[in-house]
Short mmCIF file of C-alpha atoms and ligand atoms in Angstrom, two decimals:
data_model
loop_
_atom_site.label_atom_id
_atom_site.label_comp_id
_atom_site.label_asym_id
_atom_site.label_seq_id
_atom_site.Cartn_x
_atom_site.Cartn_y
_atom_site.Cartn_z
CA MET A 1 41.58 27.75 40.03
CA ILE A 2 44.11 29.70 42.06
CA CYS A 3 43.69 27.50 45.16
CA ASP A 4 42.68 23.85 45.62
CA ASN A 5 39.70 24.76 47.86
CA ILE A 6 37.83 26.41 44.95
CA LYS A 7 35.71 24.51 42.40
CA ILE A 8 32.71 24.81 40.12
CA ASN A 9 29.89 22.46 41.18
CA GLU A 10 27.22 20.60 39.18
CA ASN A 11 24.84 23.58 39.44
CA GLY A 12 27.42 25.80 37.77
CA ASN A 13 27.98 27.62 41.06
CA LEU A 14 31.26 28.49 42.67
CA GLU A 15 32.17 26.07 45.45
CA PHE A 16 34.50 26.99 48.33
CA ALA A 17 35.81 24.50 50.90
CA GLY A 18 33.11 22.08 49.68
CA TYR A 19 30.27 24.60 50.17
CA ASP A 20 28.08 26.15 47.46
CA THR A 21 28.80 29.88 47.74
CA VAL A 22 25.40 30.85 46.30
CA GLU A 23 23.69 28.82 49.04
CA LEU A 24 25.91 30.47 51.66
CA ALA A 25 24.98 33.91 50.31
CA LYS A 26 21.28 32.98 50.68
CA LYS A 27 21.74 31.60 54.17
CA TYR A 28 23.87 34.39 55.65
CA GLY A 29 23.17 37.36 53.37
CA THR A 30 25.80 39.54 51.71
CA PRO A 31 28.32 40.94 51.99
CA ALA A 32 29.90 38.11 53.95
CA TYR A 33 33.40 36.86 54.55
CA ILE A 34 33.58 33.08 54.32
CA MET A 35 36.57 31.16 55.67
CA ASP A 36 37.90 27.66 55.12
CA GLU A 37 38.91 26.49 58.60
CA ASN A 38 40.65 23.35 57.36
CA LYS A 39 42.83 25.42 55.04
CA ILE A 40 43.88 27.69 57.92
CA ARG A 41 44.85 24.62 59.97
CA GLU A 42 46.62 23.04 56.98
CA LYS A 43 48.75 26.16 56.53
CA CYS A 44 49.62 26.29 60.25
CA ARG A 45 50.74 22.66 60.06
CA ILE A 46 52.87 23.23 56.96
CA TYR A 47 54.77 26.00 58.78
CA LYS A 48 54.90 24.10 62.08
CA SER A 49 56.27 20.89 60.65
CA ALA A 50 58.65 22.50 58.15
CA MET A 51 60.12 24.78 60.82
CA ALA A 52 60.49 21.93 63.32
CA GLU A 53 62.08 19.68 60.70
CA PHE A 54 64.41 22.12 58.98
CA PHE A 55 65.29 24.60 61.71
CA GLY A 56 64.86 22.17 64.60
CA GLY A 57 64.88 22.91 68.31
CA GLU A 58 62.13 25.20 69.52
CA SER A 59 61.79 27.03 66.20
CA MET A 60 58.18 27.86 65.40
CA PRO A 61 55.86 30.11 63.45
CA LEU A 62 54.06 33.01 65.09
CA PHE A 63 50.80 33.91 63.39
CA ALA A 64 50.89 37.63 62.52
CA SER A 65 47.47 38.35 63.90
CA LYS A 66 47.19 41.81 62.38
CA SER A 67 46.25 39.95 59.18
CA LEU A 68 43.11 38.51 60.78
CA CYS A 69 41.99 39.22 64.32
CA PHE A 70 38.94 37.83 66.10
CA LYS A 71 38.50 35.46 69.02
CA ARG A 72 37.95 32.28 67.04
CA ILE A 73 41.21 32.74 65.12
CA TYR A 74 43.20 32.88 68.36
CA GLU A 75 41.42 29.70 69.53
CA ILE A 76 42.46 27.98 66.31
CA MET A 77 46.05 29.22 66.77
CA ARG A 78 46.02 27.90 70.34
CA GLU A 79 44.71 24.52 69.16
CA GLU A 80 47.37 24.37 66.43
CA ASN A 81 50.12 25.21 68.96
CA MET A 82 51.15 28.30 67.05
CA GLY A 83 52.76 31.35 68.59
CA ILE A 84 51.31 34.75 67.74
CA ASP A 85 52.44 38.29 67.32
CA VAL A 86 50.22 41.20 68.28
CA VAL A 87 50.68 44.85 67.37
CA SER A 88 48.28 46.61 69.72
CA PRO A 89 46.68 46.21 73.14
CA GLY A 90 43.40 45.52 71.30
CA GLU A 91 44.83 42.48 69.55
CA LEU A 92 46.41 41.43 72.83
CA PHE A 93 43.06 41.77 74.62
CA THR A 94 41.29 39.70 71.93
CA ALA A 95 43.89 36.94 72.24
CA VAL A 96 43.60 36.93 76.04
CA LYS A 97 39.79 36.70 75.76
CA ALA A 98 40.22 33.68 73.49
CA GLY A 99 42.36 31.98 76.14
CA PHE A 100 45.56 32.19 74.14
CA PRO A 101 48.66 31.34 76.25
CA MET A 102 50.35 34.72 76.29
CA GLU A 103 53.84 33.39 76.96
CA ARG A 104 53.76 32.42 73.27
CA ALA A 105 52.92 36.01 72.24
CA TYR A 106 55.27 38.71 70.93
CA PHE A 107 54.25 42.34 71.17
CA HIS A 108 55.20 44.48 68.15
CA GLY A 109 54.73 48.10 67.18
CA ASN A 110 56.75 51.29 66.87
CA ASN A 111 54.82 53.11 69.58
CA LYS A 112 53.91 51.18 72.68
CA THR A 113 52.48 53.57 75.23
CA ASP A 114 53.06 53.24 78.98
CA PHE A 115 49.53 51.87 79.19
CA ASP A 116 50.28 49.28 76.47
CA ILE A 117 53.46 48.14 78.22
CA ALA A 118 51.76 47.78 81.61
CA PHE A 119 48.72 46.09 80.06
CA ALA A 120 50.91 43.57 78.23
CA MET A 121 52.82 42.77 81.45
CA ASP A 122 49.54 42.45 83.39
CA ASN A 123 48.54 39.82 80.86
CA GLY A 124 51.78 37.87 80.96
CA ILE A 125 53.18 38.76 77.53
CA GLY A 126 56.09 36.50 76.60
CA HIS A 127 58.29 38.96 74.70
CA PHE A 128 58.24 42.56 73.64
CA VAL A 129 59.69 43.24 70.21
CA CYS A 130 61.45 46.45 71.15
CA ASP A 131 61.54 49.12 68.47
CA ASN A 132 63.58 52.02 69.86
CA ALA A 133 65.56 53.39 72.82
CA ASP A 134 62.65 55.30 74.38
CA GLU A 135 60.60 52.15 74.48
CA LEU A 136 63.48 50.20 75.99
CA GLU A 137 63.63 52.70 78.88
CA ALA A 138 59.88 52.48 79.39
CA ILE A 139 59.87 48.67 79.43
CA ASN A 140 62.79 48.61 81.86
CA ALA A 141 61.08 51.10 84.16
CA GLU A 142 57.77 49.19 84.21
CA ALA A 143 59.55 45.85 84.77
CA GLY A 144 61.55 47.49 87.58
CA LYS A 145 58.34 48.64 89.30
CA ARG A 146 57.12 45.08 89.24
CA GLY A 147 60.45 43.60 90.29
CA ILE A 148 60.59 41.36 87.21
CA LYS A 149 63.00 40.78 84.36
CA GLN A 150 61.13 41.28 81.08
CA LYS A 151 62.18 39.29 78.04
CA ILE A 152 62.58 41.23 74.82
CA ILE A 153 63.92 40.90 71.33
CA ILE A 154 65.03 43.97 69.38
CA ARG A 155 63.70 44.88 65.95
CA LEU A 156 66.46 45.65 63.48
CA THR A 157 66.39 46.89 59.90
CA PRO A 158 68.85 44.87 57.85
CA GLY A 159 68.68 47.29 54.90
CA ILE A 160 66.96 44.94 52.46
CA ASP A 161 64.63 46.09 49.72
CA PRO A 162 62.51 43.09 48.70
CA HIS A 163 61.02 44.87 45.65
CA THR A 164 57.47 44.67 46.83
CA HIS A 165 55.02 47.55 47.11
CA ALA A 166 56.63 50.53 48.91
CA LYS A 167 53.87 50.66 51.52
CA ILE A 168 54.45 47.05 52.54
CA SER A 169 58.25 47.19 52.39
CA THR A 170 59.67 47.63 55.89
CA GLY A 171 63.27 46.44 56.02
CA LYS A 172 65.09 49.41 54.51
CA VAL A 173 67.33 51.71 56.56
CA ASP A 174 64.87 54.59 56.21
CA SER A 175 61.93 52.93 57.95
CA LYS A 176 59.73 53.95 60.85
CA PHE A 177 60.38 50.45 62.26
CA GLY A 178 63.38 49.22 64.20
CA ALA A 179 67.03 50.16 64.44
CA ALA A 180 69.33 50.09 61.42
CA ILE A 181 72.40 47.88 61.52
CA GLU A 182 74.12 50.01 58.89
CA THR A 183 74.03 53.25 60.88
CA GLY A 184 75.25 51.76 64.16
CA GLN A 185 71.91 52.42 65.83
CA ALA A 186 71.31 48.68 66.24
CA LYS A 187 74.52 48.30 68.20
CA GLU A 188 73.69 51.26 70.42
CA LEU A 189 70.27 49.80 71.21
CA THR A 190 71.79 46.37 71.91
CA GLU A 191 74.29 47.91 74.34
CA ILE A 192 71.56 49.78 76.17
CA ALA A 193 69.42 46.61 76.38
CA LEU A 194 72.31 44.61 77.85
CA SER A 195 72.94 47.30 80.46
CA LYS A 196 69.36 47.27 81.79
CA GLU A 197 68.74 45.52 85.05
CA ASN A 198 65.15 44.55 84.36
CA ILE A 199 65.50 43.39 80.77
CA THR A 200 66.63 40.09 79.29
CA LEU A 201 67.70 40.41 75.70
CA ASP A 202 66.76 37.14 74.01
CA GLY A 203 67.29 37.99 70.38
CA PHE A 204 66.74 40.03 67.27
CA HIS A 205 63.94 40.49 64.79
CA CYS A 206 63.62 41.68 61.23
CA HIS A 207 60.67 41.89 58.86
CA ILE A 208 61.52 42.95 55.35
CA GLY A 209 58.10 43.28 53.74
CA SER A 210 55.14 41.37 52.43
CA GLN A 211 53.96 39.40 49.39
CA ILE A 212 57.48 38.11 48.65
CA PHE A 213 57.67 35.02 46.43
CA GLU A 214 61.41 34.33 46.32
CA CYS A 215 63.70 32.97 49.05
CA GLU A 216 66.55 35.35 48.24
CA PRO A 217 65.33 38.42 50.15
CA PHE A 218 64.84 36.27 53.28
CA CYS A 219 68.31 34.74 52.88
CA ASP A 220 69.85 38.17 52.26
CA ALA A 221 68.25 39.48 55.45
CA ALA A 222 69.20 36.35 57.42
CA LYS A 223 72.82 36.70 56.33
CA ILE A 224 73.02 40.26 57.64
CA MET A 225 71.28 39.27 60.87
CA VAL A 226 73.58 36.28 61.48
CA GLU A 227 76.65 38.43 60.83
CA TYR A 228 75.26 40.98 63.27
CA ILE A 229 74.69 38.29 65.93
CA SER A 230 78.26 37.12 65.42
CA GLN A 231 79.56 40.68 65.71
CA ILE A 232 77.69 41.17 69.00
CA LYS A 233 79.18 37.93 70.29
CA LYS A 234 82.68 39.15 69.46
CA ASP A 235 82.22 42.72 70.69
CA MET A 236 80.09 42.16 73.77
CA GLY A 237 80.61 38.49 74.56
CA TYR A 238 76.88 37.91 74.45
CA GLU A 239 75.21 35.23 72.33
CA ILE A 240 71.49 35.63 71.72
CA LYS A 241 69.01 32.74 71.59
CA ILE A 242 66.31 33.89 69.15
CA LEU A 243 66.37 35.08 65.57
CA ASN A 244 62.99 36.12 64.26
CA LEU A 245 62.92 36.43 60.47
CA GLY A 246 59.49 38.07 60.27
CA GLY A 247 56.67 37.32 57.85
CA GLY A 248 56.04 38.18 54.25
CA MET A 249 55.80 35.02 52.19
CA GLY A 250 53.65 35.57 49.14
CA VAL A 251 50.18 34.33 48.29
CA ARG A 252 48.53 33.69 44.95
CA TYR A 253 45.84 36.29 44.27
CA VAL A 254 45.60 35.84 40.49
CA GLU A 255 46.55 33.13 38.00
CA SER A 256 49.69 35.04 36.97
CA ASP A 257 51.10 34.91 40.53
CA PRO A 258 53.49 31.99 40.98
CA GLU A 259 52.51 28.96 43.05
CA ILE A 260 54.56 28.80 46.20
CA ASP A 261 55.80 25.73 48.07
CA TYR A 262 56.14 27.04 51.64
CA SER A 263 57.77 23.92 52.97
CA ALA A 264 60.42 23.91 50.23
CA ASN A 265 61.09 27.62 50.81
CA ILE A 266 61.51 27.11 54.56
CA LYS A 267 63.90 24.24 53.83
CA ARG A 268 66.03 26.43 51.56
CA ILE A 269 66.10 29.31 54.03
CA ALA A 270 66.96 26.90 56.87
CA GLU A 271 69.88 25.36 54.96
CA PHE A 272 71.15 28.82 54.21
CA VAL A 273 70.84 30.03 57.82
CA LYS A 274 72.59 26.91 59.16
CA ALA A 275 75.51 27.41 56.79
CA GLU A 276 75.76 31.10 57.72
CA CYS A 277 75.77 30.26 61.45
CA GLU A 278 78.61 27.79 60.94
CA LYS A 279 80.54 30.27 58.83
CA ASN A 280 80.13 32.95 61.51
CA ASP A 281 80.86 30.63 64.42
CA ILE A 282 77.60 31.01 66.29
CA THR A 283 75.17 28.40 67.61
CA MET A 284 72.05 28.12 65.46
CA PRO A 285 69.48 30.30 67.30
CA THR A 286 65.82 29.38 67.75
CA ILE A 287 64.25 30.63 64.54
CA LEU A 288 60.87 32.31 64.51
CA MET A 289 58.84 33.37 61.48
CA GLU A 290 55.73 35.51 61.44
CA PRO A 291 53.46 34.48 58.58
CA GLY A 292 50.14 36.31 58.38
CA ARG A 293 48.95 36.52 54.78
CA SER A 294 50.27 33.07 53.82
CA ILE A 295 48.31 31.45 56.69
CA VAL A 296 44.90 33.00 56.08
CA ALA A 297 44.66 34.79 52.70
CA ASP A 298 43.51 31.90 50.52
CA SER A 299 41.38 30.57 53.38
CA GLY A 300 39.02 33.48 52.77
CA MET A 301 36.62 34.76 50.16
CA THR A 302 34.08 37.60 50.17
CA LEU A 303 30.57 37.27 48.74
CA TYR A 304 28.63 40.28 47.49
CA THR A 305 25.35 40.90 45.66
CA VAL A 306 25.28 42.99 42.49
CA GLY A 307 22.96 45.97 42.77
CA GLY A 308 23.36 47.54 39.37
CA CYS A 309 25.36 47.42 36.15
CA LYS A 310 26.19 50.35 33.94
CA GLU A 311 27.93 50.62 30.56
CA ILE A 312 29.50 53.96 29.74
CA LYS A 313 29.97 54.00 25.98
CA GLY A 314 33.61 54.57 25.04
CA PHE A 315 34.69 54.12 28.66
CA LYS A 316 34.06 51.36 31.13
CA ASN A 317 31.44 48.95 32.37
CA TYR A 318 30.68 49.06 36.06
CA ALA A 319 29.10 46.47 38.34
CA SER A 320 28.14 47.89 41.74
CA ILE A 321 28.22 45.59 44.75
CA ASP A 322 26.78 45.84 48.27
CA GLY A 323 30.22 46.17 49.91
CA GLY A 324 33.50 47.81 48.95
CA MET A 325 36.29 49.73 50.66
CA PRO A 326 34.76 49.41 54.15
CA ASP A 327 35.18 45.61 53.98
CA ASN A 328 38.19 45.56 51.60
CA PRO A 329 40.26 48.74 51.32
CA ARG A 330 43.22 47.02 49.67
CA TYR A 331 42.56 48.04 46.09
CA ALA A 332 42.04 51.64 47.16
CA LEU A 333 45.25 51.51 49.23
CA TYR A 334 47.62 49.44 47.10
CA GLN A 335 45.86 48.61 43.79
CA SER A 336 45.99 44.97 44.93
CA ASP A 337 45.10 42.28 42.42
CA TYR A 338 42.13 40.02 43.05
CA THR A 339 40.39 37.25 41.15
CA VAL A 340 36.67 38.00 40.76
CA ILE A 341 34.01 35.43 39.79
CA THR A 342 30.27 35.68 39.18
CA ALA A 343 29.51 32.89 41.65
CA ASN A 344 26.10 31.85 40.28
CA LYS A 345 27.51 31.81 36.72
CA ALA A 346 30.83 30.15 37.47
CA ASP A 347 30.46 27.78 34.50
CA LYS A 348 29.76 30.62 32.03
CA PRO A 349 32.48 32.24 29.91
CA CYS A 350 34.38 35.10 31.58
CA ASP A 351 34.05 37.44 28.60
CA TYR A 352 32.61 40.63 30.09
CA GLU A 353 35.15 43.26 31.10
CA CYS A 354 34.04 45.40 33.98
CA THR A 355 35.06 47.36 37.04
CA ILE A 356 33.77 46.19 40.39
CA ALA A 357 32.62 49.27 42.29
CA GLY A 358 31.88 49.49 46.00
CA ARG A 359 28.89 51.30 47.46
CA CYS A 360 30.67 54.20 49.17
CA CYS A 361 30.44 57.81 48.10
CA GLU A 362 34.03 57.80 46.96
CA SER A 363 35.23 57.40 43.36
CA GLY A 364 38.25 55.42 44.57
CA ASP A 365 35.99 52.84 46.17
CA LEU A 366 36.74 50.06 43.71
CA ILE A 367 37.52 46.41 44.36
CA GLN A 368 39.09 45.73 40.97
CA GLU A 369 39.25 47.43 37.58
CA GLY A 370 38.92 45.82 34.17
CA VAL A 371 38.37 42.22 35.27
CA LYS A 372 36.80 39.66 32.95
CA ILE A 373 33.81 37.88 34.47
CA ALA A 374 30.57 36.25 33.36
CA LYS A 375 28.24 39.20 32.62
CA PRO A 376 26.49 40.09 35.87
CA VAL A 377 22.98 41.45 36.44
CA ARG A 378 21.30 42.82 39.56
CA GLY A 379 20.91 40.01 42.10
CA ASP A 380 23.91 37.97 40.96
CA ILE A 381 26.51 36.92 43.52
CA ILE A 382 30.05 38.22 43.06
CA ALA A 383 32.87 36.35 44.79
CA VAL A 384 36.18 38.09 45.42
CA LEU A 385 38.82 35.45 46.13
CA THR A 386 41.75 35.35 48.55
CA THR A 387 40.36 37.89 51.02
CA GLY A 388 41.26 36.03 54.22
CA ALA A 389 44.12 38.39 55.11
CA TYR A 390 43.93 42.16 55.65
CA ASN A 391 40.23 42.41 54.77
CA TYR A 392 38.17 41.84 57.92
CA ALA A 393 41.24 43.07 59.83
CA MET A 394 41.25 46.34 57.86
CA SER A 395 37.50 46.82 57.70
CA SER A 396 35.90 50.08 58.78
CA ASN A 397 32.50 51.64 59.24
CA TYR A 398 33.05 54.33 56.63
CA ASN A 399 29.71 55.69 55.40
CA ALA A 400 28.20 54.04 58.50
CA ILE A 401 28.20 50.71 56.76
CA CYS A 402 27.86 47.65 59.01
CA LYS A 403 30.76 45.20 58.93
CA PRO A 404 29.99 41.83 57.32
CA PRO A 405 29.96 38.61 59.34
CA VAL A 406 32.77 36.06 59.24
CA ILE A 407 31.40 32.61 58.46
CA MET A 408 33.64 29.63 59.16
CA LEU A 409 33.38 26.48 57.06
CA ASP A 410 34.76 23.22 58.36
CA SER A 411 34.27 19.58 57.38
CA GLU A 412 31.08 19.16 59.42
CA LYS A 413 29.42 22.54 59.66
CA ASP A 414 29.29 26.19 58.75
CA TYR A 415 29.09 28.61 61.68
CA VAL A 416 29.28 32.29 62.54
CA ALA A 417 32.63 33.34 64.07
CA VAL A 418 31.82 37.07 63.92
CA ARG A 419 28.20 38.12 63.54
CA ARG A 420 27.06 40.82 61.15
CA GLU A 421 27.06 44.28 62.73
CA THR A 422 23.71 45.92 63.31
CA PHE A 423 22.69 49.58 63.11
CA GLU A 424 22.58 49.55 66.92
CA ASP A 425 26.24 48.45 66.95
CA LEU A 426 27.06 51.51 64.86
CA ILE A 427 25.81 53.91 67.52
CA LYS A 428 26.68 51.98 70.67
CA CYS A 429 29.51 54.36 71.64
CA HIS A 430 27.57 57.51 70.83
CA LYS A 431 26.42 59.58 73.84
C1 PLP B 1 52.73 42.51 58.77
C2 PLP B 1 53.79 41.82 59.52
C3 PLP B 1 53.93 40.44 59.45
C4 PLP B 1 53.07 39.58 58.56
O1 PLP B 1 53.34 39.78 57.22
P1 PLP B 1 52.63 38.84 56.13
O2 PLP B 1 53.02 39.43 54.83
O3 PLP B 1 51.17 38.93 56.37
O4 PLP B 1 53.15 37.45 56.32
C5 PLP B 1 54.88 39.84 60.25
N1 PLP B 1 55.68 40.56 61.06
C6 PLP B 1 55.57 41.90 61.16
C7 PLP B 1 56.46 42.63 62.08
C8 PLP B 1 54.64 42.57 60.39
O5 PLP B 1 54.55 43.90 60.48
#
């Protein structure tokens, strides 16, 4: 199996985190997101301990909470002593409601409104990750009104193309995010930041993309960032404290994806960064990373019930499920790979090729095309694996479909972290 929390049990059913998925489907109904809490914590600890050991000092991971956002997740991140990044006032609000210590939060995004900036300061945000000059002015003005000095780091684009999907590649010069080093815009922004009375510039950030399996793109980006830090030290006599290398480490969705040893990767990147700092005569900064997917993706799975199967002679076989793009838009958006299993026939041969179709009135509403699974019939349970990241977080109410619940599984109990939406929820904002 693609992750060590997935097994086939003695009843021939798919087991996840020690729980029979067919029993969970009966208990909670479908569709449902199920999440392995111990796996989430295990991943946090791998990052925490590897970053402390190999980077040292106050280096730490920030959970990229856009990948999975609800109150319970922020409680877990608080308990695991993680930092977080947030990308909107809504994520910030959710974290505050979960009692997350906001001094460990970084506020991202390429358009923070005046409201967002004031709201973040009201709630004691630790750092803004500043994207552009307009935002810098707005942060300085708001901090000035309050008579405070606001800590920021600046987002830079190091000009790296990590060869991942174009829509999740963000580090190139032509990007809506950050200031490019290559064009001199980064330097301009740095100069402005240093001239502002109500801003403390603590460091720089880059995020080159997502679903990256190799260390090289991270090292390539780190090299450019360290050289930039050194240049700023020479030109402006200012040495920054924080270098944030962003998120993006890959996750195994299908058997053909490589296995990834996060700790070993962090070690390699750390050795590289240390050597680069020495070479460029700067003190090793506090290193931050922002893993999202690699913390929560394989901690999640989605369970569906098959409603109907259809064979179109000379074309395809379809199995229709009771969810689809409203709970998982990733295939429709990026043709993302997923492993699909007929959960109540997990011990049967996977010899039936079919396309898993969602229930929306939209031909593109597919979860996966041409997968081989045990032949399903109406009433069977379909499990789509590795849906912990960017599924619940990306879910919508398209076709007025209620969002599924999020069920947490830990060693002692299963419990509801987010309840299933009701029809009343769907109309609660309607006048
Ligand atoms: C999306 C994003 C992340 C998380 O990326 P993953 O691939 O989920 O690890 C981290 N930082 C920033 C700025 C992002 O936009």
